[in-house]
Amino acid sequence: MPELHWQKSSFSSEASNCLELATAPDGTIRLRESDVPVVTLTLRTPSLASLLAATCQGIRTPREV
């Protein structure tokens, strides 16, 4: 397996618990947390777009109890 070039999120500080992503040779996008780098989430571009859209909606829209 080729080594991936991991990039840290611009929202991450220099501390641990950072979100990192890399593009794999097969075109998938890999996500991992820097403090547990052996666990990765593998997504294709449409799935990543859906994940990001859902995350942004959750942040911007407060949940009513």
PDB file of N, CA and C in Angstrom:
ATOM      1  N   MET A   1       0.852  -1.184   0.000  1.00  0.00           N
ATOM      2  CA  MET A   1       0.000   0.000   0.000  1.00  0.00           C
ATOM      3  C   MET A   1       0.895   1.243   0.000  1.00  0.00           C
ATOM      4  N   PRO A   2       0.666   2.168  -0.934  1.00  0.00           N
ATOM      5  CA  PRO A   2       1.486   3.376  -0.971  1.00  0.00           C
ATOM      6  C   PRO A   2       1.200   4.263   0.237  1.00  0.00           C
ATOM      7  N   GLU A   3       2.217   4.998   0.651  1.00  0.00           N
ATOM      8  CA  GLU A   3       2.052   5.913   1.773  1.00  0.00           C
ATOM      9  C   GLU A   3       1.219   7.109   1.330  1.00  0.00           C
ATOM     10  N   LEU A   4       0.276   7.503   2.161  1.00  0.00           N
ATOM     11  CA  LEU A   4      -0.598   8.628   1.843  1.00  0.00           C
ATOM     12  C   LEU A   4      -0.017   9.918   2.399  1.00  0.00           C
ATOM     13  N   HIS A   5      -0.309  11.019   1.736  1.00  0.00           N
ATOM     14  CA  HIS A   5       0.115  12.345   2.200  1.00  0.00           C
ATOM     15  C   HIS A   5      -1.043  12.944   2.990  1.00  0.00           C
ATOM     16  N   TRP A   6      -0.955  12.895   4.314  1.00  0.00           N
ATOM     17  CA  TRP A   6      -2.026  13.369   5.187  1.00  0.00           C
ATOM     18  C   TRP A   6      -1.924  14.875   5.376  1.00  0.00           C
ATOM     19  N   GLN A   7      -3.067  15.558   5.308  1.00  0.00           N
ATOM     20  CA  GLN A   7      -3.148  17.004   5.527  1.00  0.00           C
ATOM     21  C   GLN A   7      -4.023  17.266   6.732  1.00  0.00           C
ATOM     22  N   LYS A   8      -3.583  18.183   7.574  1.00  0.00           N
ATOM     23  CA  LYS A   8      -4.335  18.524   8.775  1.00  0.00           C
ATOM     24  C   LYS A   8      -5.366  19.601   8.451  1.00  0.00           C
ATOM     25  N   SER A   9      -6.514  19.505   9.072  1.00  0.00           N
ATOM     26  CA  SER A   9      -7.554  20.513   8.909  1.00  0.00           C
ATOM     27  C   SER A   9      -7.039  21.874   9.337  1.00  0.00           C
ATOM     28  N   SER A  10      -7.436  22.911   8.620  1.00  0.00           N
ATOM     29  CA  SER A  10      -7.029  24.270   8.992  1.00  0.00           C
ATOM     30  C   SER A  10      -7.687  24.722  10.291  1.00  0.00           C
ATOM     31  N   PHE A  11      -8.719  24.003  10.737  1.00  0.00           N
ATOM     32  CA  PHE A  11      -9.378  24.326  11.998  1.00  0.00           C
ATOM     33  C   PHE A  11      -8.701  23.656  13.188  1.00  0.00           C
ATOM     34  N   SER A  12      -7.739  22.797  12.932  1.00  0.00           N
ATOM     35  CA  SER A  12      -7.047  22.089  13.996  1.00  0.00           C
ATOM     36  C   SER A  12      -5.913  22.940  14.543  1.00  0.00           C
ATOM     37  N   SER A  13      -5.716  22.847  15.817  1.00  0.00           N
ATOM     38  CA  SER A  13      -4.581  23.543  16.427  1.00  0.00           C
ATOM     39  C   SER A  13      -3.373  22.620  16.381  1.00  0.00           C
ATOM     40  N   GLU A  14      -2.297  23.015  17.004  1.00  0.00           N
ATOM     41  CA  GLU A  14      -1.097  22.189  17.043  1.00  0.00           C
ATOM     42  C   GLU A  14      -1.233  21.034  18.032  1.00  0.00           C
ATOM     43  N   ALA A  15      -2.298  21.024  18.803  1.00  0.00           N
ATOM     44  CA  ALA A  15      -2.518  19.957  19.781  1.00  0.00           C
ATOM     45  C   ALA A  15      -2.962  18.679  19.072  1.00  0.00           C
ATOM     46  N   SER A  16      -3.157  17.621  19.847  1.00  0.00           N
ATOM     47  CA  SER A  16      -3.646  16.370  19.266  1.00  0.00           C
ATOM     48  C   SER A  16      -5.142  16.486  18.989  1.00  0.00           C
ATOM     49  N   ASN A  17      -5.757  15.377  18.605  1.00  0.00           N
ATOM     50  CA  ASN A  17      -7.180  15.336  18.248  1.00  0.00           C
ATOM     51  C   ASN A  17      -7.491  16.175  17.018  1.00  0.00           C
ATOM     52  N   CYS A  18      -6.657  16.083  16.016  1.00  0.00           N
ATOM     53  CA  CYS A  18      -6.845  16.836  14.776  1.00  0.00           C
ATOM     54  C   CYS A  18      -7.426  15.931  13.701  1.00  0.00           C
ATOM     55  N   LEU A  19      -8.251  16.501  12.859  1.00  0.00           N
ATOM     56  CA  LEU A  19      -8.787  15.777  11.711  1.00  0.00           C
ATOM     57  C   LEU A  19      -7.788  15.907  10.566  1.00  0.00           C
ATOM     58  N   GLU A  20      -7.440  14.763   9.967  1.00  0.00           N
ATOM     59  CA  GLU A  20      -6.525  14.741   8.836  1.00  0.00           C
ATOM     60  C   GLU A  20      -7.198  14.042   7.668  1.00  0.00           C
ATOM     61  N   LEU A  21      -6.840  14.430   6.450  1.00  0.00           N
ATOM     62  CA  LEU A  21      -7.382  13.758   5.276  1.00  0.00           C
ATOM     63  C   LEU A  21      -6.303  13.546   4.236  1.00  0.00           C
ATOM     64  N   ALA A  22      -6.534  12.549   3.387  1.00  0.00           N
ATOM     65  CA  ALA A  22      -5.609  12.218   2.309  1.00  0.00           C
ATOM     66  C   ALA A  22      -6.402  11.648   1.141  1.00  0.00           C
ATOM     67  N   THR A  23      -5.890  11.856  -0.058  1.00  0.00           N
ATOM     68  CA  THR A  23      -6.480  11.258  -1.247  1.00  0.00           C
ATOM     69  C   THR A  23      -5.665  10.016  -1.596  1.00  0.00           C
ATOM     70  N   ALA A  24      -6.342   8.890  -1.725  1.00  0.00           N
ATOM     71  CA  ALA A  24      -5.680   7.621  -2.046  1.00  0.00           C
ATOM     72  C   ALA A  24      -5.565   7.463  -3.562  1.00  0.00           C
ATOM     73  N   PRO A  25      -4.650   6.609  -4.014  1.00  0.00           N
ATOM     74  CA  PRO A  25      -4.484   6.390  -5.459  1.00  0.00           C
ATOM     75  C   PRO A  25      -5.753   5.903  -6.158  1.00  0.00           C
ATOM     76  N   ASP A  26      -6.655   5.244  -5.428  1.00  0.00           N
ATOM     77  CA  ASP A  26      -7.897   4.760  -6.040  1.00  0.00           C
ATOM     78  C   ASP A  26      -8.971   5.842  -6.139  1.00  0.00           C
ATOM     79  N   GLY A  27      -8.628   7.083  -5.735  1.00  0.00           N
ATOM     80  CA  GLY A  27      -9.564   8.196  -5.843  1.00  0.00           C
ATOM     81  C   GLY A  27     -10.417   8.411  -4.609  1.00  0.00           C
ATOM     82  N   THR A  28     -10.333   7.518  -3.632  1.00  0.00           N
ATOM     83  CA  THR A  28     -11.104   7.705  -2.405  1.00  0.00           C
ATOM     84  C   THR A  28     -10.410   8.729  -1.509  1.00  0.00           C
ATOM     85  N   ILE A  29     -11.178   9.264  -0.601  1.00  0.00           N
ATOM     86  CA  ILE A  29     -10.656  10.224   0.368  1.00  0.00           C
ATOM     87  C   ILE A  29     -10.662   9.537   1.717  1.00  0.00           C
ATOM     88  N   ARG A  30      -9.550   9.636   2.425  1.00  0.00           N
ATOM     89  CA  ARG A  30      -9.412   8.998   3.727  1.00  0.00           C
ATOM     90  C   ARG A  30      -9.416  10.075   4.813  1.00  0.00           C
ATOM     91  N   LEU A  31     -10.169   9.831   5.859  1.00  0.00           N
ATOM     92  CA  LEU A  31     -10.210  10.719   7.024  1.00  0.00           C
ATOM     93  C   LEU A  31      -9.718   9.944   8.230  1.00  0.00           C
ATOM     94  N   ARG A  32      -9.008  10.613   9.114  1.00  0.00           N
ATOM     95  CA  ARG A  32      -8.574   9.998  10.357  1.00  0.00           C
ATOM     96  C   ARG A  32      -8.399  11.064  11.427  1.00  0.00           C
ATOM     97  N   GLU A  33      -8.389  10.620  12.659  1.00  0.00           N
ATOM     98  CA  GLU A  33      -8.112  11.498  13.782  1.00  0.00           C
ATOM     99  C   GLU A  33      -6.651  11.292  14.144  1.00  0.00           C
ATOM    100  N   SER A  34      -5.928  12.370  14.372  1.00  0.00           N
ATOM    101  CA  SER A  34      -4.485  12.260  14.557  1.00  0.00           C
ATOM    102  C   SER A  34      -4.089  11.441  15.778  1.00  0.00           C
ATOM    103  N   ASP A  35      -4.926  11.403  16.808  1.00  0.00           N
ATOM    104  CA  ASP A  35      -4.551  10.637  17.993  1.00  0.00           C
ATOM    105  C   ASP A  35      -4.847   9.138  17.848  1.00  0.00           C
ATOM    106  N   VAL A  36      -5.595   8.724  16.804  1.00  0.00           N
ATOM    107  CA  VAL A  36      -5.853   7.300  16.512  1.00  0.00           C
ATOM    108  C   VAL A  36      -5.670   7.103  15.003  1.00  0.00           C
ATOM    109  N   PRO A  37      -4.432   7.206  14.503  1.00  0.00           N
ATOM    110  CA  PRO A  37      -4.220   7.189  13.049  1.00  0.00           C
ATOM    111  C   PRO A  37      -4.461   5.854  12.364  1.00  0.00           C
ATOM    112  N   VAL A  38      -4.584   4.767  13.119  1.00  0.00           N
ATOM    113  CA  VAL A  38      -4.811   3.471  12.471  1.00  0.00           C
ATOM    114  C   VAL A  38      -6.265   3.283  12.067  1.00  0.00           C
ATOM    115  N   VAL A  39      -7.170   4.097  12.598  1.00  0.00           N
ATOM    116  CA  VAL A  39      -8.588   4.023  12.251  1.00  0.00           C
ATOM    117  C   VAL A  39      -8.873   5.094  11.203  1.00  0.00           C
ATOM    118  N   THR A  40      -9.329   4.666  10.015  1.00  0.00           N
ATOM    119  CA  THR A  40      -9.620   5.620   8.947  1.00  0.00           C
ATOM    120  C   THR A  40     -11.028   5.403   8.409  1.00  0.00           C
ATOM    121  N   LEU A  41     -11.592   6.468   7.905  1.00  0.00           N
ATOM    122  CA  LEU A  41     -12.885   6.432   7.234  1.00  0.00           C
ATOM    123  C   LEU A  41     -12.600   6.653   5.755  1.00  0.00           C
ATOM    124  N   THR A  42     -13.077   5.764   4.906  1.00  0.00           N
ATOM    125  CA  THR A  42     -12.843   5.846   3.467  1.00  0.00           C
ATOM    126  C   THR A  42     -14.124   6.285   2.767  1.00  0.00           C
ATOM    127  N   LEU A  43     -14.034   7.379   2.011  1.00  0.00           N
ATOM    128  CA  LEU A  43     -15.205   7.953   1.344  1.00  0.00           C
ATOM    129  C   LEU A  43     -14.892   8.293  -0.103  1.00  0.00           C
ATOM    130  N   ARG A  44     -15.912   8.311  -0.922  1.00  0.00           N
ATOM    131  CA  ARG A  44     -15.807   8.870  -2.267  1.00  0.00           C
ATOM    132  C   ARG A  44     -16.280  10.320  -2.186  1.00  0.00           C
ATOM    133  N   THR A  45     -15.987  11.113  -3.181  1.00  0.00           N
ATOM    134  CA  THR A  45     -16.286  12.542  -3.145  1.00  0.00           C
ATOM    135  C   THR A  45     -17.750  12.856  -2.828  1.00  0.00           C
ATOM    136  N   PRO A  46     -18.750  12.212  -3.451  1.00  0.00           N
ATOM    137  CA  PRO A  46     -20.149  12.533  -3.120  1.00  0.00           C
ATOM    138  C   PRO A  46     -20.484  12.238  -1.651  1.00  0.00           C
ATOM    139  N   SER A  47     -19.924  11.159  -1.122  1.00  0.00           N
ATOM    140  CA  SER A  47     -20.183  10.820   0.283  1.00  0.00           C
ATOM    141  C   SER A  47     -19.554  11.844   1.220  1.00  0.00           C
ATOM    142  N   LEU A  48     -18.355  12.305   0.882  1.00  0.00           N
ATOM    143  CA  LEU A  48     -17.699  13.326   1.699  1.00  0.00           C
ATOM    144  C   LEU A  48     -18.503  14.621   1.656  1.00  0.00           C
ATOM    145  N   ALA A  49     -19.004  14.987   0.483  1.00  0.00           N
ATOM    146  CA  ALA A  49     -19.815  16.197   0.359  1.00  0.00           C
ATOM    147  C   ALA A  49     -21.073  16.088   1.222  1.00  0.00           C
ATOM    148  N   SER A  50     -21.701  14.930   1.235  1.00  0.00           N
ATOM    149  CA  SER A  50     -22.890  14.725   2.071  1.00  0.00           C
ATOM    150  C   SER A  50     -22.545  14.797   3.551  1.00  0.00           C
ATOM    151  N   LEU A  51     -21.425  14.210   3.941  1.00  0.00           N
ATOM    152  CA  LEU A  51     -20.986  14.259   5.340  1.00  0.00           C
ATOM    153  C   LEU A  51     -20.725  15.696   5.773  1.00  0.00           C
ATOM    154  N   LEU A  52     -20.030  16.449   4.940  1.00  0.00           N
ATOM    155  CA  LEU A  52     -19.733  17.843   5.278  1.00  0.00           C
ATOM    156  C   LEU A  52     -21.005  18.692   5.342  1.00  0.00           C
ATOM    157  N   ALA A  53     -21.927  18.477   4.412  1.00  0.00           N
ATOM    158  CA  ALA A  53     -23.183  19.233   4.413  1.00  0.00           C
ATOM    159  C   ALA A  53     -23.988  18.933   5.678  1.00  0.00           C
ATOM    160  N   ALA A  54     -24.064  17.670   6.054  1.00  0.00           N
ATOM    161  CA  ALA A  54     -24.806  17.294   7.262  1.00  0.00           C
ATOM    162  C   ALA A  54     -24.146  17.862   8.510  1.00  0.00           C
ATOM    163  N   THR A  55     -22.822  17.864   8.530  1.00  0.00           N
ATOM    164  CA  THR A  55     -22.094  18.418   9.671  1.00  0.00           C
ATOM    165  C   THR A  55     -22.337  19.914   9.785  1.00  0.00           C
ATOM    166  N   CYS A  56     -22.272  20.615   8.670  1.00  0.00           N
ATOM    167  CA  CYS A  56     -22.500  22.069   8.696  1.00  0.00           C
ATOM    168  C   CYS A  56     -23.923  22.398   9.130  1.00  0.00           C
ATOM    169  N   GLN A  57     -24.884  21.638   8.678  1.00  0.00           N
ATOM    170  CA  GLN A  57     -26.278  21.879   9.087  1.00  0.00           C
ATOM    171  C   GLN A  57     -26.436  21.652  10.577  1.00  0.00           C
ATOM    172  N   GLY A  58     -25.785  20.644  11.092  1.00  0.00           N
ATOM    173  CA  GLY A  58     -25.875  20.358  12.523  1.00  0.00           C
ATOM    174  C   GLY A  58     -25.241  21.441  13.365  1.00  0.00           C
ATOM    175  N   ILE A  59     -24.194  22.062  12.862  1.00  0.00           N
ATOM    176  CA  ILE A  59     -23.523  23.127  13.586  1.00  0.00           C
ATOM    177  C   ILE A  59     -24.340  24.411  13.530  1.00  0.00           C
ATOM    178  N   ARG A  60     -24.922  24.699  12.395  1.00  0.00           N
ATOM    179  CA  ARG A  60     -25.643  25.954  12.211  1.00  0.00           C
ATOM    180  C   ARG A  60     -27.074  25.915  12.736  1.00  0.00           C
ATOM    181  N   THR A  61     -27.647  24.732  12.827  1.00  0.00           N
ATOM    182  CA  THR A  61     -29.032  24.608  13.248  1.00  0.00           C
ATOM    183  C   THR A  61     -29.097  24.032  14.656  1.00  0.00           C
ATOM    184  N   PRO A  62     -29.478  24.841  15.655  1.00  0.00           N
ATOM    185  CA  PRO A  62     -29.560  24.288  17.007  1.00  0.00           C
ATOM    186  C   PRO A  62     -30.687  23.268  17.107  1.00  0.00           C
ATOM    187  N   ARG A  63     -30.431  22.223  17.840  1.00  0.00           N
ATOM    188  CA  ARG A  63     -31.449  21.185  18.020  1.00  0.00           C
ATOM    189  C   ARG A  63     -32.439  21.623  19.074  1.00  0.00           C
ATOM    190  N   GLU A  64     -33.692  21.408  18.782  1.00  0.00           N
ATOM    191  CA  GLU A  64     -34.734  21.708  19.760  1.00  0.00           C
ATOM    192  C   GLU A  64     -34.990  20.479  20.603  1.00  0.00           C
ATOM    193  N   VAL A  65     -35.120  20.684  21.871  1.00  0.00           N
ATOM    194  CA  VAL A  65     -35.336  19.549  22.788  1.00  0.00           C
ATOM    195  C   VAL A  65     -36.810  19.366  23.037  1.00  0.00           C
TER     196      VAL A  65
END
